[in-house]
Tab-separated table of C-alpha atoms in Angstrom:
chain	number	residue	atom	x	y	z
A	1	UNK	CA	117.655	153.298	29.099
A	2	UNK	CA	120.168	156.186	29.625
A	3	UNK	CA	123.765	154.884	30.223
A	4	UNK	CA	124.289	156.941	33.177
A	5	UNK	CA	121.027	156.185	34.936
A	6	UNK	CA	121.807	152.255	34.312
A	7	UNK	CA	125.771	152.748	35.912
A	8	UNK	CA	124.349	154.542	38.652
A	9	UNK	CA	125.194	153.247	42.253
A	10	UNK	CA	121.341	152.721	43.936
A	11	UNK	CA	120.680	151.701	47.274
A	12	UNK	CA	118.116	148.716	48.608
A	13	UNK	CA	115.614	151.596	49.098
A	14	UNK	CA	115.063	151.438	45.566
A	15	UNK	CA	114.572	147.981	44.739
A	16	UNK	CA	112.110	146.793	47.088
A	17	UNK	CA	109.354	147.842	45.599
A	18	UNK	CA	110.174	145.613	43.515
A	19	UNK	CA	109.868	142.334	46.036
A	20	UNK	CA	107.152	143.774	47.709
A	21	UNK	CA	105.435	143.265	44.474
A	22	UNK	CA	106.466	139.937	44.250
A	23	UNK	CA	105.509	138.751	46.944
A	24	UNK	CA	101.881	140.421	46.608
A	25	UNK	CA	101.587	139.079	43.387
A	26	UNK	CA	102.536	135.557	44.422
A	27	UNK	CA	99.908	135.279	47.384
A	28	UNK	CA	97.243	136.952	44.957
A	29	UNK	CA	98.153	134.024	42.016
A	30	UNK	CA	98.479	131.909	44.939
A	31	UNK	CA	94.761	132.544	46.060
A	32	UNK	CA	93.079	133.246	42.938
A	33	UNK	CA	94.230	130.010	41.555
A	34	UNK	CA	92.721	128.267	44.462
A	35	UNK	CA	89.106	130.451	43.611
A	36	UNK	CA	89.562	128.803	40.400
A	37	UNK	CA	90.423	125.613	40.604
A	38	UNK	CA	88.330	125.063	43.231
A	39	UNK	CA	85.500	125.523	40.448
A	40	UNK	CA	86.890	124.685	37.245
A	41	UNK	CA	88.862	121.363	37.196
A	42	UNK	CA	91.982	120.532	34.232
A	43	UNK	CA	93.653	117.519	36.128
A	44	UNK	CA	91.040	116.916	38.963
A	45	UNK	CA	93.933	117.821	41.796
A	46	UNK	CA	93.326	121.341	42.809
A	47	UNK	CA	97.062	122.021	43.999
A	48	UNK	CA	98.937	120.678	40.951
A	49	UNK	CA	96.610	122.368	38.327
A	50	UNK	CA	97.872	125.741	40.346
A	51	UNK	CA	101.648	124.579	40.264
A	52	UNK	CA	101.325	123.388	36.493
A	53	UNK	CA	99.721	126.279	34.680
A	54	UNK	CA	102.279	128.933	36.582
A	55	UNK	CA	105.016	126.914	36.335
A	56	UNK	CA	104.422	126.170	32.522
A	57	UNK	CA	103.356	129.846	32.361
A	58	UNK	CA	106.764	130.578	33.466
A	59	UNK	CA	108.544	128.187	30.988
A	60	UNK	CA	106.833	130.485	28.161
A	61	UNK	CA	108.624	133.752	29.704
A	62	UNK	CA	111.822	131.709	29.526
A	63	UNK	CA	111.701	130.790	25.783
A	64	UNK	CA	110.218	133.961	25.294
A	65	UNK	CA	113.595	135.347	27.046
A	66	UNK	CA	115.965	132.991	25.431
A	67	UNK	CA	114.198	134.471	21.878
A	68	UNK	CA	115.453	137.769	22.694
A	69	UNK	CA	111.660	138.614	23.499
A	70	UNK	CA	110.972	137.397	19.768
A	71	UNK	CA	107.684	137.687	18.489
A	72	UNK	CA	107.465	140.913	20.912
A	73	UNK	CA	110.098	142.991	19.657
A	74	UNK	CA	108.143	145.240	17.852
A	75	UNK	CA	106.491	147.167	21.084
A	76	UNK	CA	108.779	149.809	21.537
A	77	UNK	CA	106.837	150.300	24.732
A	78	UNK	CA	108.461	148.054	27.558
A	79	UNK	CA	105.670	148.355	30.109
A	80	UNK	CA	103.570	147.554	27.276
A	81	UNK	CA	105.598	144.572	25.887
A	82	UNK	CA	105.956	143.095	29.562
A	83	UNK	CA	102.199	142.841	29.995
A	84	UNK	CA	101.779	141.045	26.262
A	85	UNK	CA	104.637	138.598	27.364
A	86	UNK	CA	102.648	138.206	30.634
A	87	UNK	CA	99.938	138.045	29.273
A	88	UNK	CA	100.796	135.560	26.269
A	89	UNK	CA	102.770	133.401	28.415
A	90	UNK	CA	99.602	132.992	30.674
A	91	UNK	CA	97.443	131.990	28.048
A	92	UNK	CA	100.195	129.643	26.827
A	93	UNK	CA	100.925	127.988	30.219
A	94	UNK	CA	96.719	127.395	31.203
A	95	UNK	CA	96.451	125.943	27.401
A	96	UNK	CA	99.235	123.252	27.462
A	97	UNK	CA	98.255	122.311	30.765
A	98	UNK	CA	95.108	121.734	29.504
A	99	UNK	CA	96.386	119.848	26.311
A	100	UNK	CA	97.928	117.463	28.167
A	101	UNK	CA	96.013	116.731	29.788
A	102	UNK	CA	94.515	115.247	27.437
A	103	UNK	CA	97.234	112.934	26.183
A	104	UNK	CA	98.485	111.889	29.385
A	105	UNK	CA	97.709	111.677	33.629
A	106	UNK	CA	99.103	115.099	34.850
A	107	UNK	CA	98.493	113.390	38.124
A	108	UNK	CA	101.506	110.871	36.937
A	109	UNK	CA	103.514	113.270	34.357
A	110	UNK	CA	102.674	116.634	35.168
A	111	UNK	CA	105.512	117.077	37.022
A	112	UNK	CA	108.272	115.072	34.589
A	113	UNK	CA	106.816	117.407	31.838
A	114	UNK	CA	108.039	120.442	33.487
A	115	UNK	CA	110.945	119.108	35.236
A	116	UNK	CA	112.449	118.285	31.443
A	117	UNK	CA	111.364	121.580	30.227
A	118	UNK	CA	113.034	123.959	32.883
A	119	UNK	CA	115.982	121.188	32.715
A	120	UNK	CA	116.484	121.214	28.905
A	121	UNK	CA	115.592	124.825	28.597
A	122	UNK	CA	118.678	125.776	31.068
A	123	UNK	CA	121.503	122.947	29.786
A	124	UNK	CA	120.587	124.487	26.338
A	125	UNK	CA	120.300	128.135	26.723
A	126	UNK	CA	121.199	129.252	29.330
A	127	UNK	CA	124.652	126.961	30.169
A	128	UNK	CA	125.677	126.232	26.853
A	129	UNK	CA	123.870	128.769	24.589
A	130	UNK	CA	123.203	126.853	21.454
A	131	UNK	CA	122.090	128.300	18.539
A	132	UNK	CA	122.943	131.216	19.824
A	133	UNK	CA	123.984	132.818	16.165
A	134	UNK	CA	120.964	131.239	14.162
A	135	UNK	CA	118.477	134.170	13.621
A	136	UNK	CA	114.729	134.166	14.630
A	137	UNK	CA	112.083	132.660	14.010
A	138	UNK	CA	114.617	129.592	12.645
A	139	UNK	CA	115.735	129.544	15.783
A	140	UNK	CA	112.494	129.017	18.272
A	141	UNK	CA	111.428	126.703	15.640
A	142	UNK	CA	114.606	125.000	16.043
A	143	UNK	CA	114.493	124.791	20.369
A	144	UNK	CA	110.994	123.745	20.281
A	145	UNK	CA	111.480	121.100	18.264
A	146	UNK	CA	114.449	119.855	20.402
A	147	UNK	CA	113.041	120.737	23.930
A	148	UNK	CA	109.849	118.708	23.444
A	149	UNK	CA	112.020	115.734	21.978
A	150	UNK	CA	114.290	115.818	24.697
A	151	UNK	CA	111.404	115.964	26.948
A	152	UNK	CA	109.629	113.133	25.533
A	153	UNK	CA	112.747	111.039	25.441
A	154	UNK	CA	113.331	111.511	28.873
A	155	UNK	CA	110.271	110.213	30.023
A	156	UNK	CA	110.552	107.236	28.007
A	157	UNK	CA	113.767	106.551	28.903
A	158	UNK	CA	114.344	107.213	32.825
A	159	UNK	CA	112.493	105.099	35.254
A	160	UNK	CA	108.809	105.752	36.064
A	161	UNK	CA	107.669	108.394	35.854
A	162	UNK	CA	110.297	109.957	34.255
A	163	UNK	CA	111.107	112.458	35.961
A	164	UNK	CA	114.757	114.615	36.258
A	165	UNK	CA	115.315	115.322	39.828
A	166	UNK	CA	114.558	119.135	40.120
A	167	UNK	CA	116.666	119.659	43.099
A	168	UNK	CA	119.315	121.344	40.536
A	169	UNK	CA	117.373	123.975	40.369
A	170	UNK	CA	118.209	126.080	43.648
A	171	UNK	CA	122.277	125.737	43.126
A	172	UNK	CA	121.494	127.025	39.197
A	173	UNK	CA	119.234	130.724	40.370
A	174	UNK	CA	122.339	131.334	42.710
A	175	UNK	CA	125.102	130.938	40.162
A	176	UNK	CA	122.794	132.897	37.164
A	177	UNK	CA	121.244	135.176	39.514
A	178	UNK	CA	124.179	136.277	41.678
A	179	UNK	CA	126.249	136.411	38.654
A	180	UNK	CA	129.245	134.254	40.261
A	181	UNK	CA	129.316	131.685	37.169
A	182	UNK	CA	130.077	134.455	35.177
A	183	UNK	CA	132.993	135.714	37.351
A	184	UNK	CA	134.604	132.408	37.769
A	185	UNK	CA	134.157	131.252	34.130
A	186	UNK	CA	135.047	134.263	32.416
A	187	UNK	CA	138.654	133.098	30.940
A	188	UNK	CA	136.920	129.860	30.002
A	189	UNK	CA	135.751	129.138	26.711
A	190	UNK	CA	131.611	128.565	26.475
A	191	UNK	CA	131.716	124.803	26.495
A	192	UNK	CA	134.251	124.435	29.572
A	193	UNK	CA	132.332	127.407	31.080
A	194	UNK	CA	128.803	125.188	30.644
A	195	UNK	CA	130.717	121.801	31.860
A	196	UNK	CA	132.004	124.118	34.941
A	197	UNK	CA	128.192	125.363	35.706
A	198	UNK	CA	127.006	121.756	35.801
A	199	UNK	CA	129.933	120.067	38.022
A	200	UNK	CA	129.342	123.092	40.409
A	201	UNK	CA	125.397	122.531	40.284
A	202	UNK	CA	125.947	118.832	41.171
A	203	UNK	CA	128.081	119.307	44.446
A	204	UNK	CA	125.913	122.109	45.535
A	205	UNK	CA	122.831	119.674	44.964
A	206	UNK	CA	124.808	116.700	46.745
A	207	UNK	CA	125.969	119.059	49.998
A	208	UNK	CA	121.828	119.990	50.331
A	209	UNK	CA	120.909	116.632	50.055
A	210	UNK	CA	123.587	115.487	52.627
A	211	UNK	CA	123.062	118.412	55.440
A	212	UNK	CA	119.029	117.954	54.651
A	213	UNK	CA	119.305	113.961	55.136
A	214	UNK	CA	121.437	114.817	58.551
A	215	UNK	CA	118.182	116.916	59.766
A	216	UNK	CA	116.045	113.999	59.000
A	217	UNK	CA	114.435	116.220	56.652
A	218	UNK	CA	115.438	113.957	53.146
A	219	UNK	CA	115.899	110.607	53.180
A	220	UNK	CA	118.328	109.557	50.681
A	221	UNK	CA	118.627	105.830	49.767
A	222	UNK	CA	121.328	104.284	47.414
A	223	UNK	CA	119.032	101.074	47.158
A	224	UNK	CA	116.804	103.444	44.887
A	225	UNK	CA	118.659	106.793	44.603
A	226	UNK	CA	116.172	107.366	41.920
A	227	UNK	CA	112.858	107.555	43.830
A	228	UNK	CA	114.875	108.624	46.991
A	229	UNK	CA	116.418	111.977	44.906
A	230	UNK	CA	112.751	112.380	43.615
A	231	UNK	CA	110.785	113.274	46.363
A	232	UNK	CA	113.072	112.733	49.849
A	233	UNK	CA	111.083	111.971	52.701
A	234	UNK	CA	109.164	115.451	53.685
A	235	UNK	CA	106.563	118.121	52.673
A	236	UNK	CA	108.280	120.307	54.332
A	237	UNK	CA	111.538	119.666	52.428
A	238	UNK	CA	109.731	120.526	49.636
A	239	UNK	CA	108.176	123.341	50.455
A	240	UNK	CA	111.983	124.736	51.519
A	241	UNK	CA	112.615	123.988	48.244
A	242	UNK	CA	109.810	125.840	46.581
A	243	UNK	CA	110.541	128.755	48.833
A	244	UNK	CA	114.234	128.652	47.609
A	245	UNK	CA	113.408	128.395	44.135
A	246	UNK	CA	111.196	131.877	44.950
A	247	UNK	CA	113.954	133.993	46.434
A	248	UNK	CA	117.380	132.585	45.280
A	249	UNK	CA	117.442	133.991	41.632
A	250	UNK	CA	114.873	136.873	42.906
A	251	UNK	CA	116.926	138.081	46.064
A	252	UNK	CA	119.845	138.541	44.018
A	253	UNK	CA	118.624	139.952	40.908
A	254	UNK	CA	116.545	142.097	41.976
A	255	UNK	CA	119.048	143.789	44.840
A	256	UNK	CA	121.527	143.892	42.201
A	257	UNK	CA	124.048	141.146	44.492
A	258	UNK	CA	123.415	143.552	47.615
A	259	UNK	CA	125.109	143.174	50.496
A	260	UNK	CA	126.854	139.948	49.652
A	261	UNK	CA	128.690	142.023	46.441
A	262	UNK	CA	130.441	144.120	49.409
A	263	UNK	CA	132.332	140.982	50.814
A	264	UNK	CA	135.651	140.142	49.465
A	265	UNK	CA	136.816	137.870	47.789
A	266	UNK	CA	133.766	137.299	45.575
A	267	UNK	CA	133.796	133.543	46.275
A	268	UNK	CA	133.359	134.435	50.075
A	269	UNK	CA	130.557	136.992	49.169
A	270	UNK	CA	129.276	134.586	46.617
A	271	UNK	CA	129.021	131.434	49.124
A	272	UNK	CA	127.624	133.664	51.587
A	273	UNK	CA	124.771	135.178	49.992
A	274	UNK	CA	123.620	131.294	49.256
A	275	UNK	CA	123.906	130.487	52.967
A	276	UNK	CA	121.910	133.726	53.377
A	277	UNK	CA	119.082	133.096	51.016
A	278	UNK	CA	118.748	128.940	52.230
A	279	UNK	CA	118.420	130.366	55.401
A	280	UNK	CA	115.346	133.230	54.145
A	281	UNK	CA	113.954	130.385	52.491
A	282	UNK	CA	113.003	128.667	56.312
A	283	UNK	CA	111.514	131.324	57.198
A	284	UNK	CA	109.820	132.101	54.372
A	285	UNK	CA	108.363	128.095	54.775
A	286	UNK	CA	107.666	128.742	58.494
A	287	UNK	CA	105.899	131.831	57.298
A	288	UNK	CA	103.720	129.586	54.562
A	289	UNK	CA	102.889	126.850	56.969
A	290	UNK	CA	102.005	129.588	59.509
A	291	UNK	CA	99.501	130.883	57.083
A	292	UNK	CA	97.895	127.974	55.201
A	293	UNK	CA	97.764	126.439	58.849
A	294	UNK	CA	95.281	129.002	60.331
A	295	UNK	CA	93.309	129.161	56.958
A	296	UNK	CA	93.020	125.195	56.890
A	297	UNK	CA	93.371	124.079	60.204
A	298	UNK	CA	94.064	120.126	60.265
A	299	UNK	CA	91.264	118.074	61.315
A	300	UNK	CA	93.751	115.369	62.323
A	301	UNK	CA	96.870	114.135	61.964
A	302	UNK	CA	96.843	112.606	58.570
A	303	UNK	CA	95.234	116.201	57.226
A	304	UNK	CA	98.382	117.722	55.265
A	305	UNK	CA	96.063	120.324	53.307
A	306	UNK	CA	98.063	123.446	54.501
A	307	UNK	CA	100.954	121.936	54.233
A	308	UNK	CA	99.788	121.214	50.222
A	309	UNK	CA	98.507	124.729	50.202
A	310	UNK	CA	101.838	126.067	51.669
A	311	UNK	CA	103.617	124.352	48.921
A	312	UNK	CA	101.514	125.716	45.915
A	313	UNK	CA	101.831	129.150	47.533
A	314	UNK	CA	105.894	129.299	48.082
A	315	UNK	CA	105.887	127.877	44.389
A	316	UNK	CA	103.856	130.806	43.000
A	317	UNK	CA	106.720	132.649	44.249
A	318	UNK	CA	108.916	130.933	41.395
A	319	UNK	CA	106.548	132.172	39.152
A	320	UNK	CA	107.012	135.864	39.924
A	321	UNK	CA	110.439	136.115	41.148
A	322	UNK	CA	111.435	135.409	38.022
A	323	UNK	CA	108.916	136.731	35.541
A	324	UNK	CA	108.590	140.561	36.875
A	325	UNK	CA	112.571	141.306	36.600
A	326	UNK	CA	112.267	139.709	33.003
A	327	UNK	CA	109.585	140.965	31.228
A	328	UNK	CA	110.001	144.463	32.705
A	329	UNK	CA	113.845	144.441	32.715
A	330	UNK	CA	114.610	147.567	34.070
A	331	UNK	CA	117.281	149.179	36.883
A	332	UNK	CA	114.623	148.878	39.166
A	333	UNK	CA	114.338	145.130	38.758
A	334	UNK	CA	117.887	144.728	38.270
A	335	UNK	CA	117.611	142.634	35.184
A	336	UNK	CA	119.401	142.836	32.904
A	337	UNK	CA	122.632	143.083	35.213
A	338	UNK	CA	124.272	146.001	35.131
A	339	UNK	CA	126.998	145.155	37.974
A	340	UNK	CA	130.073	142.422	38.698
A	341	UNK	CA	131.656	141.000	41.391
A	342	UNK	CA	134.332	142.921	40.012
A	343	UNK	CA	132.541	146.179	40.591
A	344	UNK	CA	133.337	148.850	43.061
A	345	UNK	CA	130.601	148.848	45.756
């Protein structure tokens, strides 16, 4: 891309095109994969054969990412490469989804699967950026090797069913997406940088957990923090977080850190943008509920379809939030970064 077109100052005009895209995309996975599944059955739950091949479709864009688009590289053509990546990662996500579930109960490990994948993928690549000097293909042979033993060894290891809490997954989009790690770290050296990303990710995760728990929407117990940091107590906690996981790298990304890149200091601008996007994220679960609701209306109170259905839809969001700006990096999509907090707005 032309220097000069990448430096240039754009507006929001010309990035939401971007998220309305998103968004249509998400509702279409969201309803095709209920079509689907509906017929043609990997784990016999509808919902979480939805969440699991989208989310492990994801996963593959990540690696493929982290691989510097390796084995890809050789389309010049970056509309062209994007849909091969999408395309590939796809194919990838629906066929380990379906491998495993031949090995183990998706209905029991589905989840802990991809929890330790995103986890490991992140601490790894993405915090501390190891390996980053060994060349490809060494190097994806190396990080799948290590990602599935990690994976494995944390579900043998942590209590049933294994599972790493993913609640460190909203406080991680806003410091990589809004580019405020970088800012603050960027006199550190990579390991203190990766230490400072983690400590950060861990108050962020405690505050939500404390002002959710004060709503009655969590329910936090130190008798079995475990279980208790799994799942809280509410649906509709977790379909906040699904909806937060959708926009908080997204929002940022894709707008390029606009407004919240206008407000000074950029740990004000920073903190507020997070506050900003929590807050989209209820009423983007409102909006869910709102919809799943009047498409399965509850025949009673112990019928929590739509809310099921609202969760696999605001998760679909995760899916394309983050895959469009990375396999079509562009200005458009805003990925890579092209700005700082440090820039003139």
């Amino acid at each position: 891309m032309n220097e000069a077109v990448k430096s240039k100052e754009v507006g929001w005009g010309y990035h939401w095109p971007v998220m309305i895209i998103v968004i249509i995309a998400s509702v279409l996975n969201w309803w095709i994969g209920h079509l689907v599944f509906t017929r043609v059955s990997i784990c016999g739950i509808e919902w979480l054969d939805i969440v699991g091949t989208y989310l492990w479709a994801l996963w593959w864009v990540f690696a493929f990412v982290v691989w510097g688009y390796w084995p890809f590289t050789r389309i010049k053509n970056l509309s062209s490469r994007g849909i091969v990546i999408l395309g590939s990662a796809w194919f990838l996500g629906v066929l380990f989804w379906y491998l495993a579930s031949k090995i183990v109960d998706l209905g029991t490990y589905g989840f802990p699967i991809l929890a330790g994948f995103f986890f490991w993928i992140v601490v790894t690549d993405f915090s501390f950026h190891l390996w980053a000097k060994i060349p490809l293909p060494k190097k994806a042979v190396l990080n799948l090797l290590l990602w599935y033993s990690l994976v494995i060894l944390t579900i043998i290891i942590l209590p049933k069913p294994g599972q790493i809490p993913a609640w460190w997954f909203i406080p991680t989009q806003w410091l990589l997406g809004s580019g405020i790690i970088a800012y603050w770290t960027k006199d550190m050296k990579e390991s203190e940088a990766g230490i400072t990303f983690w400590a950060i990710n861990v108050i962020v995760v405690a505050l939500i957990i404390v002002f959710a728990s004060l709503i009655k929407q969590y329910n936090f117990s130190l008798d079995n923090a475990y279980l208790a940091l799994l799942s809280g107590n509410s649906l509709y906690f977790l379909i906040w977080f699904g909806a937060g996981c959708s926009f908080n790298w997204g929002v940022f990304v894709i707008f390029e850190g606009l407004p919240w890149r206008r407000i000074k200091p950029p740990t004000l601008g920073a903190i507020v943008g997070l506050i900003s996007v929590l807050i989209i994220s209820v009423i983007a679960t409102l909006v869910s509920i709102a919809i799943t609701k009047s498409i399965w209306p509850p025949t009673g109170p112990e019928d929590i379809n739509y809310l099921l259905q609202a969760f696999v839809l605001v998760y679909a969001g995760v899916n394309w939030s983050f895959a469009i700006p990375l396999v079509f990096p562009s200005k458009r999509t805003g990925f890579p970064p092209t700005w700082s907090w440090e820039s003139k707005v």
